[in-house]
């Protein structure tokens, strides 16, 4: 089980590192956005600091998620980005492939959060 967990966390972290680096270097082509998505992306581009911030959080969170000692912190760092991804995919995108990938990624993040719940007790007490 430890190997499965490591492999899932490695893939999860690498996906976020890749997504974060893409925000800086734009090396992955994007599908043609719908008019609603275009309005959203236009609003995001007007806030010039937002996408670099999200990209930085994705890269740092992905790196933290890969290593077992920092995985609990990485799961917390990635959580707000993951909630945004799931919200976007399930409300605007609605593609079956996007929904399944986002759902699986969210479940992996929740699994790691629950698995490390003892480490978070000091934050809420």
PDB file of C-alpha atoms in Angstrom:
ATOM      1  CA  UNK A   1       0.000   0.000   0.000  1.00  0.00           C
ATOM      2  CA  UNK A   2       2.928   2.300   0.724  1.00  0.00           C
ATOM      3  CA  UNK A   3       4.186   1.926  -2.870  1.00  0.00           C
ATOM      4  CA  UNK A   4       0.726   2.661  -4.319  1.00  0.00           C
ATOM      5  CA  UNK A   5       0.463   5.749  -2.151  1.00  0.00           C
ATOM      6  CA  UNK A   6       3.912   6.953  -3.237  1.00  0.00           C
ATOM      7  CA  UNK A   7       3.145   6.398  -6.933  1.00  0.00           C
ATOM      8  CA  UNK A   8      -0.207   8.220  -6.694  1.00  0.00           C
ATOM      9  CA  UNK A   9       1.368  11.101  -4.801  1.00  0.00           C
ATOM     10  CA  UNK A  10       4.249  11.286  -7.274  1.00  0.00           C
ATOM     11  CA  UNK A  11       1.854  11.432 -10.239  1.00  0.00           C
ATOM     12  CA  UNK A  12      -0.367  13.951  -8.429  1.00  0.00           C
ATOM     13  CA  UNK A  13       2.623  16.164  -7.642  1.00  0.00           C
ATOM     14  CA  UNK A  14       4.033  15.927 -11.165  1.00  0.00           C
ATOM     15  CA  UNK A  15       0.666  16.877 -12.669  1.00  0.00           C
ATOM     16  CA  UNK A  16       0.529  20.004 -10.527  1.00  0.00           C
ATOM     17  CA  UNK A  17       4.152  20.890 -11.246  1.00  0.00           C
ATOM     18  CA  UNK A  18       3.418  20.537 -14.962  1.00  0.00           C
ATOM     19  CA  UNK A  19       0.256  22.666 -14.716  1.00  0.00           C
ATOM     20  CA  UNK A  20       2.077  25.323 -12.707  1.00  0.00           C
ATOM     21  CA  UNK A  21       5.013  25.507 -15.117  1.00  0.00           C
ATOM     22  CA  UNK A  22       2.565  25.746 -18.018  1.00  0.00           C
ATOM     23  CA  UNK A  23       1.191  28.958 -16.490  1.00  0.00           C
ATOM     24  CA  UNK A  24       4.646  30.500 -16.934  1.00  0.00           C
ATOM     25  CA  UNK A  25       5.839  28.950 -20.205  1.00  0.00           C
ATOM     26  CA  UNK A  26       2.572  28.128 -22.082  1.00  0.00           C
ATOM     27  CA  UNK A  27       3.880  24.941 -23.704  1.00  0.00           C
ATOM     28  CA  UNK A  28       0.612  22.932 -23.667  1.00  0.00           C
ATOM     29  CA  UNK A  29      -2.084  23.840 -26.189  1.00  0.00           C
ATOM     30  CA  UNK A  30      -5.495  24.660 -24.743  1.00  0.00           C
ATOM     31  CA  UNK A  31      -8.830  23.608 -26.202  1.00  0.00           C
ATOM     32  CA  UNK A  32     -11.035  26.326 -27.642  1.00  0.00           C
ATOM     33  CA  UNK A  33     -12.848  27.826 -24.655  1.00  0.00           C
ATOM     34  CA  UNK A  34     -16.597  28.334 -24.509  1.00  0.00           C
ATOM     35  CA  UNK A  35     -17.895  31.934 -24.370  1.00  0.00           C
ATOM     36  CA  UNK A  36     -18.435  31.623 -20.592  1.00  0.00           C
ATOM     37  CA  UNK A  37     -14.900  30.333 -20.112  1.00  0.00           C
ATOM     38  CA  UNK A  38     -13.555  33.109 -22.329  1.00  0.00           C
ATOM     39  CA  UNK A  39     -15.197  35.698 -20.063  1.00  0.00           C
ATOM     40  CA  UNK A  40     -13.608  34.025 -17.045  1.00  0.00           C
ATOM     41  CA  UNK A  41     -10.156  33.824 -18.644  1.00  0.00           C
ATOM     42  CA  UNK A  42     -10.396  37.477 -19.690  1.00  0.00           C
ATOM     43  CA  UNK A  43     -11.196  38.449 -16.107  1.00  0.00           C
ATOM     44  CA  UNK A  44      -8.255  36.372 -14.867  1.00  0.00           C
ATOM     45  CA  UNK A  45      -5.900  38.036 -17.344  1.00  0.00           C
ATOM     46  CA  UNK A  46      -6.961  41.480 -16.128  1.00  0.00           C
ATOM     47  CA  UNK A  47      -5.724  40.528 -12.666  1.00  0.00           C
ATOM     48  CA  UNK A  48      -2.122  40.245 -13.804  1.00  0.00           C
ATOM     49  CA  UNK A  49      -0.757  38.698 -10.593  1.00  0.00           C
ATOM     50  CA  UNK A  50      -3.371  35.924 -10.264  1.00  0.00           C
ATOM     51  CA  UNK A  51      -2.109  33.291 -12.711  1.00  0.00           C
ATOM     52  CA  UNK A  52       1.555  33.589 -11.666  1.00  0.00           C
ATOM     53  CA  UNK A  53       0.391  33.158  -8.053  1.00  0.00           C
ATOM     54  CA  UNK A  54      -1.669  30.073  -8.923  1.00  0.00           C
ATOM     55  CA  UNK A  55       1.239  28.666 -10.958  1.00  0.00           C
ATOM     56  CA  UNK A  56       3.648  29.217  -8.077  1.00  0.00           C
ATOM     57  CA  UNK A  57       1.263  27.555  -5.609  1.00  0.00           C
ATOM     58  CA  UNK A  58       0.839  24.601  -7.985  1.00  0.00           C
ATOM     59  CA  UNK A  59       4.588  24.096  -8.404  1.00  0.00           C
ATOM     60  CA  UNK A  60       5.364  24.456  -4.686  1.00  0.00           C
ATOM     61  CA  UNK A  61       2.384  22.327  -3.646  1.00  0.00           C
ATOM     62  CA  UNK A  62       3.282  19.657  -6.212  1.00  0.00           C
ATOM     63  CA  UNK A  63       6.863  19.501  -4.970  1.00  0.00           C
ATOM     64  CA  UNK A  64       5.734  19.285  -1.344  1.00  0.00           C
ATOM     65  CA  UNK A  65       3.185  16.585  -2.246  1.00  0.00           C
ATOM     66  CA  UNK A  66       5.820  14.281  -3.731  1.00  0.00           C
ATOM     67  CA  UNK A  67       7.993  13.928  -0.611  1.00  0.00           C
ATOM     68  CA  UNK A  68       6.528  11.986   2.341  1.00  0.00           C
ATOM     69  CA  UNK A  69       7.892  14.383   5.003  1.00  0.00           C
ATOM     70  CA  UNK A  70       6.202  17.413   3.406  1.00  0.00           C
ATOM     71  CA  UNK A  71       3.136  15.693   1.934  1.00  0.00           C
ATOM     72  CA  UNK A  72       0.766  16.920   4.666  1.00  0.00           C
ATOM     73  CA  UNK A  73       1.778  20.530   3.993  1.00  0.00           C
ATOM     74  CA  UNK A  74       1.536  19.979   0.234  1.00  0.00           C
ATOM     75  CA  UNK A  75      -2.005  18.637   0.596  1.00  0.00           C
ATOM     76  CA  UNK A  76      -3.034  21.801   2.475  1.00  0.00           C
ATOM     77  CA  UNK A  77      -1.280  24.099  -0.022  1.00  0.00           C
ATOM     78  CA  UNK A  78      -2.905  22.398  -3.030  1.00  0.00           C
ATOM     79  CA  UNK A  79      -6.411  22.200  -1.511  1.00  0.00           C
ATOM     80  CA  UNK A  80      -7.642  25.715  -2.495  1.00  0.00           C
ATOM     81  CA  UNK A  81      -6.376  25.250  -6.053  1.00  0.00           C
ATOM     82  CA  UNK A  82      -7.972  21.815  -6.200  1.00  0.00           C
ATOM     83  CA  UNK A  83     -11.317  23.204  -5.009  1.00  0.00           C
ATOM     84  CA  UNK A  84     -11.118  25.841  -7.755  1.00  0.00           C
ATOM     85  CA  UNK A  85     -10.353  23.204 -10.383  1.00  0.00           C
ATOM     86  CA  UNK A  86     -13.218  20.954  -9.280  1.00  0.00           C
ATOM     87  CA  UNK A  87     -15.623  23.888  -9.134  1.00  0.00           C
ATOM     88  CA  UNK A  88     -14.632  25.053 -12.626  1.00  0.00           C
ATOM     89  CA  UNK A  89     -14.801  21.589 -14.184  1.00  0.00           C
ATOM     90  CA  UNK A  90     -18.155  20.696 -12.641  1.00  0.00           C
ATOM     91  CA  UNK A  91     -19.847  24.068 -13.333  1.00  0.00           C
ATOM     92  CA  UNK A  92     -18.364  25.435 -16.571  1.00  0.00           C
ATOM     93  CA  UNK A  93     -16.373  22.758 -18.396  1.00  0.00           C
ATOM     94  CA  UNK A  94     -18.558  19.692 -17.770  1.00  0.00           C
ATOM     95  CA  UNK A  95     -16.453  17.406 -19.972  1.00  0.00           C
ATOM     96  CA  UNK A  96     -16.607  13.780 -18.813  1.00  0.00           C
ATOM     97  CA  UNK A  97     -12.829  13.398 -19.052  1.00  0.00           C
ATOM     98  CA  UNK A  98     -12.194  16.602 -17.072  1.00  0.00           C
ATOM     99  CA  UNK A  99     -14.755  15.634 -14.454  1.00  0.00           C
ATOM    100  CA  UNK A 100     -13.237  12.185 -13.959  1.00  0.00           C
ATOM    101  CA  UNK A 101      -9.647  13.494 -13.734  1.00  0.00           C
ATOM    102  CA  UNK A 102     -10.608  16.339 -11.377  1.00  0.00           C
ATOM    103  CA  UNK A 103     -12.687  13.955  -9.251  1.00  0.00           C
ATOM    104  CA  UNK A 104      -9.865  11.441  -8.937  1.00  0.00           C
ATOM    105  CA  UNK A 105      -7.326  14.165  -8.141  1.00  0.00           C
ATOM    106  CA  UNK A 106      -9.649  15.626  -5.505  1.00  0.00           C
ATOM    107  CA  UNK A 107     -10.126  12.194  -3.932  1.00  0.00           C
ATOM    108  CA  UNK A 108      -6.342  11.666  -3.793  1.00  0.00           C
ATOM    109  CA  UNK A 109      -5.966  15.053  -2.098  1.00  0.00           C
ATOM    110  CA  UNK A 110      -8.726  14.203   0.410  1.00  0.00           C
ATOM    111  CA  UNK A 111      -7.125  10.801   1.076  1.00  0.00           C
ATOM    112  CA  UNK A 112      -3.803  12.427   1.939  1.00  0.00           C
ATOM    113  CA  UNK A 113      -5.539  15.050   4.101  1.00  0.00           C
ATOM    114  CA  UNK A 114      -7.420  12.355   6.024  1.00  0.00           C
ATOM    115  CA  UNK A 115      -4.300  10.176   6.239  1.00  0.00           C
ATOM    116  CA  UNK A 116      -2.407  13.077   7.875  1.00  0.00           C
ATOM    117  CA  UNK A 117      -5.228  14.325  10.122  1.00  0.00           C
ATOM    118  CA  UNK A 118      -3.104  13.825  13.242  1.00  0.00           C
ATOM    119  CA  UNK A 119      -0.628  16.414  11.956  1.00  0.00           C
ATOM    120  CA  UNK A 120      -3.401  18.990  11.536  1.00  0.00           C
ATOM    121  CA  UNK A 121      -4.834  18.713  15.060  1.00  0.00           C
ATOM    122  CA  UNK A 122      -2.465  21.404  16.329  1.00  0.00           C
ATOM    123  CA  UNK A 123      -3.893  23.830  13.787  1.00  0.00           C
ATOM    124  CA  UNK A 124      -7.453  23.624  15.131  1.00  0.00           C
ATOM    125  CA  UNK A 125      -6.937  23.182  18.858  1.00  0.00           C
TER     126      UNK A 125
END
